[in-house]
Amino acid sequence: MTSAPTSAPTSQGAAFVALADSAASALPLAWSARVRAEMAADEQVLAWLEIDLDASLRFAAGLILVSNARLLAMSSGDASVRSWPYQPGLSLSRSDHAGVGTLELCATEARLAHWHYTLAADIAAGRLIDHFTRQLHFHVSGSLPAATTQRLCPSCETPLLAGQEECPVCSKEIHQAPSTGTLLRLGRFARPYRGQLLAGFLLSLLGTAATLVPPYLTMPLMDKVLIPYQNGQMIDPALVALYLSGLLGAALVAWTLGWARTYILALVSERIGADLRTATYEHLLTLSQEYFGGKRTGDLMARIGSETDRINVFLSLHLLDFATDVLMIVMTTIILMSIDIKLALVTLLPLPIIAWLIHIVRERLRTGFERVDRVWAEVTNVLADTIPGIRVVKAFAQEARETSRFRTANAHNLEVNDRVNKVWSLFSPTVTLLTEIGLLIVWAFGIWQIAKDHISVGVLTAFLAYISRFYLRLDSMSRIVSVTQKAAAGAKRIFDILDHVSSVPEPATPVHLPKVTGRIELRGVGFRYGTRSVTRDISIAIAPGEMVGLVGHSGSGKSTLVNLICRFYDVSEGAILIDGVDIRSLPVAEYRKHIGLVLQEPFLFFGTIAENIAYGKPAATRAEVVAAARAAHAHEFILRLAHGYDSLVGERGQALSGGERQRISIARALLIDPPILILDEATSSVDTSTEKEIQKALDNLVRGRTTIAIAHRLSTLRDADRLVVLDRGSVVEVGSHEQLMACEGHYYRLYQAQARNVDDEDRLPSIDLARAAEGERQ
Amino acid sequence: MIPAPDYRLQRNPFGRLELTTADGQTHVGVVPVRAFPISAPDDGIGLVDPHGHELAWIERLSELPDELRTLLESELAGREFMPEIKRLISVSSFATPSTWEVETDRRTTRFVLKGEEDIRRLDAPALLIADSHGIHFLIRDRYALDAHSRRLLDRFL
């Protein structure tokens, strides 16, 4: 960070000018009047912090303010204002614990005051301290330290990167709920199939019309054939044949159209479902490690698998049926109206009641079904937890406990389902009852009308035929309520994934680095996981080709640092630069191509060994694969396998030993030839002799690359140019093995502790051997 | 009979706790930590130094001499922050992220719930809700909430 040299003491007035542009934006309305009353004529507000907790950690508003003359504090509870003019020895500092930030004002001999705030205000607190410190410096020494020249975000003062228009911190803070018409959003996936959908709709229209012909024909059959016969006239066979063939024809047309419609629409909905599934999966893979850390595998699998399927069924079956039903009701209404308006009105009377009933139940069912989904995910989660951990379960003989855990989840599932079913089961019979009552009304009104000679018997028959279908459809339409709600709940859960913005965002205007030398620089890197700050103010510069070992107790932040360098997470403070460019301004995938990662637990995908080695570079030739395997000392053991490079390895490479799997993953990293290499405990899970094998492979890998290695076993790091010792998230020592041993600090103690431990694990000789080997080579 | 502890604890002018052990060593910035903050807050409290090493262990807060206990309680009160939700006033939406307005034992506040998975089920009927800044809100008994709160909460469970 370039800071301009401070000039000779300036006048106070000049200091104002220098500060005016960085002064705080408008004070919150609630405070501005009080602050204005408090300020002296030439006093200027420079920064402020709105706190939301009082001394006993209860929610209460307060304001802390830095002006060019003093520090002020006021609270909403009382009218008093406390203030501290600048004087030598003052200091303002912040710390945080469990989500609560604490700001402390101390003099040399005692603490003067302290305030609490929730971490939402942490950035403002940092800014306040910054302004306070500068003003204090100005008042004590007369010179004003220059502000940093970096471009800062106007609202939170996070440094902005080249090519960044929006502040990544602020834009991450958008907490908006996804819009409610979730199902309508599926339209985005339906658009490519507009043509087929339109065809399907037209077919529905025609098909429905065809099904409405038969009841209409009952009218003349009754009035022109049956009733005259009862009155003594003969039946005209030609007329009967005409009507009956009309019935048959309508049925056949309806059948053909119905088949075509169902086929086309099922085809389309299946494709929409598949698109949705792929889109969700694709988006899921772009999300950061943070997202996967917070979700359970079972839940994510259920969302992508069964939820998309449910939506699919909804689109192809239920929605289709519903559309047909609506069409049918509209058409039936028109036909009934054209026959006899009065009777039609009576027939349609129960419709609004049923619609109202549906509406009432809708809300209850929707929440119910959402809960059913979540409970179901809970059941799968129990499975996803237990099955991978089956060895632990068996070893501790806890089968019964796990069963009871499953039973509890299942009982919960039952209970929730029971509650939903209570409403749901009442729903269908009620609709049926209303249907019967509706029919009753039509019968009664029809008979009365016939008695008064207003309508013929045929008309009543036709009406009864129509409305028995009509109400039948209403009954099935009522089902749409539950399936729509289920599908909407499913869609919401899918859009939850689709709407999730990666916390490792792609830069708006990316910088491209075609060639990377491998210079890595960490500048004041800090990372906060939830309320816990994991690493603090780490600054390391790594030259191209240098090998740096990260050493420290577990939990000291080694793996976090590696995750930050790989950009699995983004730093909370500071920046990581590669070849002088902030990694946040590089496209994520492009950046990761420059990094080879070898993990403690090598993950092999289902497939052949060759495919696994070529995972990072699928286009690699066989010769390249073999060369990489040779360099990784994996070639020989691969040849010993029955099918050589074509041998299949399982989900976790079950058939291979830990060392063998590790060497395959080293070959994988070698093949992409990355300028930067990260070894995260690459040899921790194997025994000493295997470690030596792997070490030989690693020596090939490390050559000529910038390497960052984490190792618990310090012997692994014998080749490191520099060791960085971490403790509780901060760098405590940096130097070579000899230097660090000589200063007898943190590293020395770690090394001693390990040397003691290895006695019983037979590792001491291996360290000595390693040292001796090093001696020979030199 | 309560045995007196073999160390001395006092607050220094900077507001930090100072612990003096029997052999005369003084540790500044000692922090009391509850081992079971939710299930048994008054049982098992460790006094740890700023490096996280344990200096003393208190089996039960109630067994301490009054003076020491008040000191520890005041220190704990200034450090612990787990507002207990008494009532849900409103939620901005039933889909997450959602802004909740709640009444807690530390007055009324609002927070953002990022996802349903941030509601953790503790031993029934307790729930622990983490907001977007990682502050934990406790619901000690979700069945004891009023009907309106329960209805809102149910939508997220």
PDB file of N, CA, C and O in Angstrom, chain A residues 193-248:
ATOM      1  N   TYR A 193     -39.962 -24.076 -25.845  1.00  0.00           N
ATOM      2  CA  TYR A 193     -40.909 -25.058 -26.390  1.00  0.00           C
ATOM      3  C   TYR A 193     -42.251 -24.424 -26.722  1.00  0.00           C
ATOM      4  O   TYR A 193     -43.284 -25.082 -26.679  1.00  0.00           O
ATOM      5  N   ARG A 194     -42.231 -23.135 -27.042  1.00  0.00           N
ATOM      6  CA  ARG A 194     -43.467 -22.401 -27.318  1.00  0.00           C
ATOM      7  C   ARG A 194     -44.337 -23.080 -28.361  1.00  0.00           C
ATOM      8  O   ARG A 194     -45.531 -23.256 -28.190  1.00  0.00           O
ATOM      9  N   GLY A 195     -43.696 -23.496 -29.468  1.00  0.00           N
ATOM     10  CA  GLY A 195     -44.441 -24.093 -30.592  1.00  0.00           C
ATOM     11  C   GLY A 195     -45.229 -25.308 -30.154  1.00  0.00           C
ATOM     12  O   GLY A 195     -46.453 -25.389 -30.356  1.00  0.00           O
ATOM     13  N   GLN A 196     -44.520 -26.244 -29.501  1.00  0.00           N
ATOM     14  CA  GLN A 196     -45.181 -27.475 -29.072  1.00  0.00           C
ATOM     15  C   GLN A 196     -46.297 -27.171 -28.070  1.00  0.00           C
ATOM     16  O   GLN A 196     -47.350 -27.804 -28.096  1.00  0.00           O
ATOM     17  N   LEU A 197     -46.022 -26.198 -27.200  1.00  0.00           N
ATOM     18  CA  LEU A 197     -47.017 -25.877 -26.186  1.00  0.00           C
ATOM     19  C   LEU A 197     -48.289 -25.339 -26.832  1.00  0.00           C
ATOM     20  O   LEU A 197     -49.407 -25.693 -26.435  1.00  0.00           O
ATOM     21  N   LEU A 198     -48.126 -24.509 -27.859  1.00  0.00           N
ATOM     22  CA  LEU A 198     -49.274 -23.945 -28.552  1.00  0.00           C
ATOM     23  C   LEU A 198     -50.066 -25.067 -29.241  1.00  0.00           C
ATOM     24  O   LEU A 198     -51.290 -25.136 -29.141  1.00  0.00           O
ATOM     25  N   ALA A 199     -49.333 -25.969 -29.889  1.00  0.00           N
ATOM     26  CA  ALA A 199     -49.979 -27.101 -30.563  1.00  0.00           C
ATOM     27  C   ALA A 199     -50.769 -27.912 -29.555  1.00  0.00           C
ATOM     28  O   ALA A 199     -51.920 -28.298 -29.795  1.00  0.00           O
ATOM     29  N   GLY A 200     -50.137 -28.158 -28.392  1.00  0.00           N
ATOM     30  CA  GLY A 200     -50.792 -28.923 -27.341  1.00  0.00           C
ATOM     31  C   GLY A 200     -52.065 -28.240 -26.883  1.00  0.00           C
ATOM     32  O   GLY A 200     -53.102 -28.885 -26.669  1.00  0.00           O
ATOM     33  N   PHE A 201     -52.007 -26.924 -26.802  1.00  0.00           N
ATOM     34  CA  PHE A 201     -53.173 -26.187 -26.336  1.00  0.00           C
ATOM     35  C   PHE A 201     -54.321 -26.282 -27.341  1.00  0.00           C
ATOM     36  O   PHE A 201     -55.472 -26.526 -26.961  1.00  0.00           O
ATOM     37  N   LEU A 202     -53.992 -26.132 -28.609  1.00  0.00           N
ATOM     38  CA  LEU A 202     -55.030 -26.225 -29.643  1.00  0.00           C
ATOM     39  C   LEU A 202     -55.656 -27.609 -29.636  1.00  0.00           C
ATOM     40  O   LEU A 202     -56.878 -27.765 -29.741  1.00  0.00           O
ATOM     41  N   LEU A 203     -54.814 -28.643 -29.503  1.00  0.00           N
ATOM     42  CA  LEU A 203     -55.332 -30.006 -29.450  1.00  0.00           C
ATOM     43  C   LEU A 203     -56.266 -30.179 -28.255  1.00  0.00           C
ATOM     44  O   LEU A 203     -57.309 -30.829 -28.361  1.00  0.00           O
ATOM     45  N   SER A 204     -55.889 -29.573 -27.125  1.00  0.00           N
ATOM     46  CA  SER A 204     -56.754 -29.653 -25.942  1.00  0.00           C
ATOM     47  C   SER A 204     -58.109 -29.045 -26.236  1.00  0.00           C
ATOM     48  O   SER A 204     -59.156 -29.601 -25.889  1.00  0.00           O
ATOM     49  N   LEU A 205     -58.050 -27.885 -26.886  1.00  0.00           N
ATOM     50  CA  LEU A 205     -59.274 -27.158 -27.192  1.00  0.00           C
ATOM     51  C   LEU A 205     -60.207 -28.022 -28.036  1.00  0.00           C
ATOM     52  O   LEU A 205     -61.392 -28.219 -27.714  1.00  0.00           O
ATOM     53  N   LEU A 206     -59.663 -28.595 -29.099  1.00  0.00           N
ATOM     54  CA  LEU A 206     -60.468 -29.415 -30.004  1.00  0.00           C
ATOM     55  C   LEU A 206     -60.951 -30.685 -29.311  1.00  0.00           C
ATOM     56  O   LEU A 206     -62.117 -31.077 -29.433  1.00  0.00           O
ATOM     57  N   GLY A 207     -60.028 -31.308 -28.577  1.00  0.00           N
ATOM     58  CA  GLY A 207     -60.367 -32.551 -27.899  1.00  0.00           C
ATOM     59  C   GLY A 207     -61.502 -32.341 -26.904  1.00  0.00           C
ATOM     60  O   GLY A 207     -62.450 -33.139 -26.829  1.00  0.00           O
ATOM     61  N   THR A 208     -61.418 -31.247 -26.171  1.00  0.00           N
ATOM     62  CA  THR A 208     -62.458 -30.953 -25.185  1.00  0.00           C
ATOM     63  C   THR A 208     -63.793 -30.720 -25.883  1.00  0.00           C
ATOM     64  O   THR A 208     -64.843 -31.223 -25.445  1.00  0.00           O
ATOM     65  N   ALA A 209     -63.726 -29.984 -26.983  1.00  0.00           N
ATOM     66  CA  ALA A 209     -64.955 -29.734 -27.739  1.00  0.00           C
ATOM     67  C   ALA A 209     -65.583 -31.046 -28.169  1.00  0.00           C
ATOM     68  O   ALA A 209     -66.805 -31.239 -28.075  1.00  0.00           O
ATOM     69  N   ALA A 210     -64.732 -31.975 -28.615  1.00  0.00           N
ATOM     70  CA  ALA A 210     -65.242 -33.267 -29.084  1.00  0.00           C
ATOM     71  C   ALA A 210     -65.918 -34.039 -27.957  1.00  0.00           C
ATOM     72  O   ALA A 210     -66.943 -34.699 -28.159  1.00  0.00           O
ATOM     73  N   THR A 211     -65.385 -33.947 -26.757  1.00  0.00           N
ATOM     74  CA  THR A 211     -65.994 -34.695 -25.652  1.00  0.00           C
ATOM     75  C   THR A 211     -67.335 -34.095 -25.249  1.00  0.00           C
ATOM     76  O   THR A 211     -68.107 -34.726 -24.534  1.00  0.00           O
ATOM     77  N   LEU A 212     -67.585 -32.857 -25.674  1.00  0.00           N
ATOM     78  CA  LEU A 212     -68.841 -32.229 -25.284  1.00  0.00           C
ATOM     79  C   LEU A 212     -69.987 -32.551 -26.242  1.00  0.00           C
ATOM     80  O   LEU A 212     -71.135 -32.188 -25.985  1.00  0.00           O
ATOM     81  N   VAL A 213     -69.654 -33.205 -27.348  1.00  0.00           N
ATOM     82  CA  VAL A 213     -70.702 -33.541 -28.324  1.00  0.00           C
ATOM     83  C   VAL A 213     -71.690 -34.586 -27.791  1.00  0.00           C
ATOM     84  O   VAL A 213     -72.896 -34.394 -27.871  1.00  0.00           O
ATOM     85  N   PRO A 214     -71.220 -35.716 -27.210  1.00  0.00           N
ATOM     86  CA  PRO A 214     -72.163 -36.778 -26.799  1.00  0.00           C
ATOM     87  C   PRO A 214     -73.308 -36.307 -25.898  1.00  0.00           C
ATOM     88  O   PRO A 214     -74.472 -36.608 -26.206  1.00  0.00           O
ATOM     89  N   PRO A 215     -73.066 -35.544 -24.844  1.00  0.00           N
ATOM     90  CA  PRO A 215     -74.212 -35.132 -24.014  1.00  0.00           C
ATOM     91  C   PRO A 215     -75.219 -34.307 -24.813  1.00  0.00           C
ATOM     92  O   PRO A 215     -76.428 -34.390 -24.581  1.00  0.00           O
ATOM     93  N   TYR A 216     -74.682 -33.531 -25.787  1.00  0.00           N
ATOM     94  CA  TYR A 216     -75.575 -32.693 -26.586  1.00  0.00           C
ATOM     95  C   TYR A 216     -76.512 -33.569 -27.411  1.00  0.00           C
ATOM     96  O   TYR A 216     -77.679 -33.241 -27.590  1.00  0.00           O
ATOM     97  N   LEU A 217     -75.995 -34.701 -27.871  1.00  0.00           N
ATOM     98  CA  LEU A 217     -76.804 -35.607 -28.700  1.00  0.00           C
ATOM     99  C   LEU A 217     -77.861 -36.349 -27.890  1.00  0.00           C
ATOM    100  O   LEU A 217     -78.817 -36.880 -28.454  1.00  0.00           O
ATOM    101  N   THR A 218     -77.698 -36.403 -26.577  1.00  0.00           N
ATOM    102  CA  THR A 218     -78.729 -37.066 -25.768  1.00  0.00           C
ATOM    103  C   THR A 218     -80.054 -36.309 -25.843  1.00  0.00           C
ATOM    104  O   THR A 218     -81.124 -36.882 -25.688  1.00  0.00           O
ATOM    105  N   MET A 219     -79.940 -34.983 -26.102  1.00  0.00           N
ATOM    106  CA  MET A 219     -81.149 -34.146 -26.154  1.00  0.00           C
ATOM    107  C   MET A 219     -82.087 -34.585 -27.282  1.00  0.00           C
ATOM    108  O   MET A 219     -83.246 -34.932 -27.001  1.00  0.00           O
ATOM    109  N   PRO A 220     -81.604 -34.611 -28.572  1.00  0.00           N
ATOM    110  CA  PRO A 220     -82.510 -35.086 -29.639  1.00  0.00           C
ATOM    111  C   PRO A 220     -82.882 -36.559 -29.491  1.00  0.00           C
ATOM    112  O   PRO A 220     -83.994 -36.952 -29.837  1.00  0.00           O
ATOM    113  N   LEU A 221     -81.920 -37.367 -28.950  1.00  0.00           N
ATOM    114  CA  LEU A 221     -82.232 -38.794 -28.755  1.00  0.00           C
ATOM    115  C   LEU A 221     -83.445 -38.947 -27.850  1.00  0.00           C
ATOM    116  O   LEU A 221     -84.341 -39.761 -28.095  1.00  0.00           O
ATOM    117  N   MET A 222     -83.472 -38.133 -26.823  1.00  0.00           N
ATOM    118  CA  MET A 222     -84.556 -38.184 -25.865  1.00  0.00           C
ATOM    119  C   MET A 222     -85.846 -37.624 -26.480  1.00  0.00           C
ATOM    120  O   MET A 222     -86.883 -38.284 -26.516  1.00  0.00           O
ATOM    121  N   ASP A 223     -85.738 -36.387 -26.999  1.00  0.00           N
ATOM    122  CA  ASP A 223     -86.935 -35.670 -27.451  1.00  0.00           C
ATOM    123  C   ASP A 223     -87.496 -36.196 -28.771  1.00  0.00           C
ATOM    124  O   ASP A 223     -88.702 -36.174 -28.989  1.00  0.00           O
ATOM    125  N   LYS A 224     -86.611 -36.665 -29.698  1.00  0.00           N
ATOM    126  CA  LYS A 224     -87.108 -37.058 -31.017  1.00  0.00           C
ATOM    127  C   LYS A 224     -87.249 -38.561 -31.175  1.00  0.00           C
ATOM    128  O   LYS A 224     -87.868 -39.018 -32.127  1.00  0.00           O
ATOM    129  N   VAL A 225     -86.631 -39.362 -30.292  1.00  0.00           N
ATOM    130  CA  VAL A 225     -86.718 -40.811 -30.451  1.00  0.00           C
ATOM    131  C   VAL A 225     -87.484 -41.465 -29.308  1.00  0.00           C
ATOM    132  O   VAL A 225     -88.522 -42.088 -29.519  1.00  0.00           O
ATOM    133  N   LEU A 226     -86.985 -41.277 -28.073  1.00  0.00           N
ATOM    134  CA  LEU A 226     -87.532 -42.047 -26.962  1.00  0.00           C
ATOM    135  C   LEU A 226     -88.905 -41.567 -26.510  1.00  0.00           C
ATOM    136  O   LEU A 226     -89.834 -42.371 -26.349  1.00  0.00           O
ATOM    137  N   ILE A 227     -89.033 -40.257 -26.309  1.00  0.00           N
ATOM    138  CA  ILE A 227     -90.320 -39.741 -25.835  1.00  0.00           C
ATOM    139  C   ILE A 227     -91.449 -39.986 -26.843  1.00  0.00           C
ATOM    140  O   ILE A 227     -92.525 -40.480 -26.458  1.00  0.00           O
ATOM    141  N   PRO A 228     -91.201 -39.701 -28.185  1.00  0.00           N
ATOM    142  CA  PRO A 228     -92.263 -40.018 -29.152  1.00  0.00           C
ATOM    143  C   PRO A 228     -92.642 -41.493 -29.136  1.00  0.00           C
ATOM    144  O   PRO A 228     -93.801 -41.858 -29.272  1.00  0.00           O
ATOM    145  N   TYR A 229     -91.633 -42.401 -28.934  1.00  0.00           N
ATOM    146  CA  TYR A 229     -91.909 -43.839 -28.882  1.00  0.00           C
ATOM    147  C   TYR A 229     -92.822 -44.162 -27.729  1.00  0.00           C
ATOM    148  O   TYR A 229     -93.788 -44.914 -27.860  1.00  0.00           O
ATOM    149  N   GLN A 230     -92.543 -43.545 -26.558  1.00  0.00           N
ATOM    150  CA  GLN A 230     -93.413 -43.781 -25.394  1.00  0.00           C
ATOM    151  C   GLN A 230     -94.823 -43.273 -25.658  1.00  0.00           C
ATOM    152  O   GLN A 230     -95.785 -43.804 -25.120  1.00  0.00           O
ATOM    153  N   ASN A 231     -94.883 -42.234 -26.506  1.00  0.00           N
ATOM    154  CA  ASN A 231     -96.192 -41.696 -26.841  1.00  0.00           C
ATOM    155  C   ASN A 231     -96.863 -42.439 -28.007  1.00  0.00           C
ATOM    156  O   ASN A 231     -97.826 -41.958 -28.568  1.00  0.00           O
ATOM    157  N   GLY A 232     -96.271 -43.575 -28.430  1.00  0.00           N
ATOM    158  CA  GLY A 232     -96.910 -44.402 -29.433  1.00  0.00           C
ATOM    159  C   GLY A 232     -96.332 -44.327 -30.827  1.00  0.00           C
ATOM    160  O   GLY A 232     -96.764 -45.068 -31.701  1.00  0.00           O
ATOM    161  N   GLN A 233     -95.325 -43.439 -31.077  1.00  0.00           N
ATOM    162  CA  GLN A 233     -94.735 -43.380 -32.413  1.00  0.00           C
ATOM    163  C   GLN A 233     -93.656 -44.439 -32.577  1.00  0.00           C
ATOM    164  O   GLN A 233     -93.027 -44.859 -31.612  1.00  0.00           O
ATOM    165  N   MET A 234     -93.390 -44.853 -33.821  1.00  0.00           N
ATOM    166  CA  MET A 234     -92.358 -45.834 -34.096  1.00  0.00           C
ATOM    167  C   MET A 234     -90.974 -45.179 -34.058  1.00  0.00           C
ATOM    168  O   MET A 234     -90.821 -43.990 -34.291  1.00  0.00           O
ATOM    169  N   ILE A 235     -89.959 -45.997 -33.752  1.00  0.00           N
ATOM    170  CA  ILE A 235     -88.584 -45.475 -33.762  1.00  0.00           C
ATOM    171  C   ILE A 235     -88.078 -45.461 -35.186  1.00  0.00           C
ATOM    172  O   ILE A 235     -88.240 -46.443 -35.922  1.00  0.00           O
ATOM    173  N   ASP A 236     -87.487 -44.334 -35.599  1.00  0.00           N
ATOM    174  CA  ASP A 236     -86.905 -44.224 -36.929  1.00  0.00           C
ATOM    175  C   ASP A 236     -85.459 -44.712 -36.877  1.00  0.00           C
ATOM    176  O   ASP A 236     -84.594 -44.048 -36.304  1.00  0.00           O
ATOM    177  N   PRO A 237     -85.180 -45.938 -37.478  1.00  0.00           N
ATOM    178  CA  PRO A 237     -83.829 -46.494 -37.363  1.00  0.00           C
ATOM    179  C   PRO A 237     -82.752 -45.577 -37.976  1.00  0.00           C
ATOM    180  O   PRO A 237     -81.639 -45.481 -37.436  1.00  0.00           O
ATOM    181  N   ALA A 238     -83.062 -44.886 -39.028  1.00  0.00           N
ATOM    182  CA  ALA A 238     -82.080 -44.006 -39.677  1.00  0.00           C
ATOM    183  C   ALA A 238     -81.648 -42.895 -38.735  1.00  0.00           C
ATOM    184  O   ALA A 238     -80.461 -42.581 -38.604  1.00  0.00           O
ATOM    185  N   LEU A 239     -82.648 -42.330 -38.068  1.00  0.00           N
ATOM    186  CA  LEU A 239     -82.355 -41.236 -37.133  1.00  0.00           C
ATOM    187  C   LEU A 239     -81.475 -41.720 -35.984  1.00  0.00           C
ATOM    188  O   LEU A 239     -80.472 -41.086 -35.601  1.00  0.00           O
ATOM    189  N   VAL A 240     -81.858 -42.917 -35.462  1.00  0.00           N
ATOM    190  CA  VAL A 240     -81.081 -43.494 -34.363  1.00  0.00           C
ATOM    191  C   VAL A 240     -79.646 -43.748 -34.814  1.00  0.00           C
ATOM    192  O   VAL A 240     -78.670 -43.397 -34.123  1.00  0.00           O
ATOM    193  N   ALA A 241     -79.513 -44.331 -36.029  1.00  0.00           N
ATOM    194  CA  ALA A 241     -78.170 -44.616 -36.548  1.00  0.00           C
ATOM    195  C   ALA A 241     -77.361 -43.337 -36.671  1.00  0.00           C
ATOM    196  O   ALA A 241     -76.162 -43.294 -36.323  1.00  0.00           O
ATOM    197  N   LEU A 242     -78.003 -42.260 -37.130  1.00  0.00           N
ATOM    198  CA  LEU A 242     -77.311 -40.980 -37.283  1.00  0.00           C
ATOM    199  C   LEU A 242     -76.767 -40.486 -35.935  1.00  0.00           C
ATOM    200  O   LEU A 242     -75.596 -40.151 -35.794  1.00  0.00           O
ATOM    201  N   TYR A 243     -77.664 -40.478 -34.929  1.00  0.00           N
ATOM    202  CA  TYR A 243     -77.248 -39.991 -33.616  1.00  0.00           C
ATOM    203  C   TYR A 243     -76.160 -40.866 -33.005  1.00  0.00           C
ATOM    204  O   TYR A 243     -75.177 -40.371 -32.438  1.00  0.00           O
ATOM    205  N   LEU A 244     -76.347 -42.202 -33.149  1.00  0.00           N
ATOM    206  CA  LEU A 244     -75.374 -43.097 -32.541  1.00  0.00           C
ATOM    207  C   LEU A 244     -74.007 -42.984 -33.222  1.00  0.00           C
ATOM    208  O   LEU A 244     -72.962 -42.994 -32.557  1.00  0.00           O
ATOM    209  N   SER A 245     -74.027 -42.859 -34.560  1.00  0.00           N
ATOM    210  CA  SER A 245     -72.735 -42.711 -35.240  1.00  0.00           C
ATOM    211  C   SER A 245     -72.098 -41.380 -34.847  1.00  0.00           C
ATOM    212  O   SER A 245     -70.865 -41.265 -34.764  1.00  0.00           O
ATOM    213  N   GLY A 246     -72.961 -40.376 -34.594  1.00  0.00           N
ATOM    214  CA  GLY A 246     -72.425 -39.100 -34.086  1.00  0.00           C
ATOM    215  C   GLY A 246     -71.713 -39.306 -32.762  1.00  0.00           C
ATOM    216  O   GLY A 246     -70.597 -38.810 -32.539  1.00  0.00           O
ATOM    217  N   LEU A 247     -72.326 -40.080 -31.867  1.00  0.00           N
ATOM    218  CA  LEU A 247     -71.714 -40.376 -30.574  1.00  0.00           C
ATOM    219  C   LEU A 247     -70.366 -41.068 -30.740  1.00  0.00           C
ATOM    220  O   LEU A 247     -69.366 -40.691 -30.121  1.00  0.00           O
ATOM    221  N   LEU A 248     -70.369 -42.095 -31.626  1.00  0.00           N
ATOM    222  CA  LEU A 248     -69.147 -42.865 -31.843  1.00  0.00           C
ATOM    223  C   LEU A 248     -68.053 -41.985 -32.438  1.00  0.00           C
ATOM    224  O   LEU A 248     -66.895 -41.990 -31.981  1.00  0.00           O
TER     225      LEU A 248
END
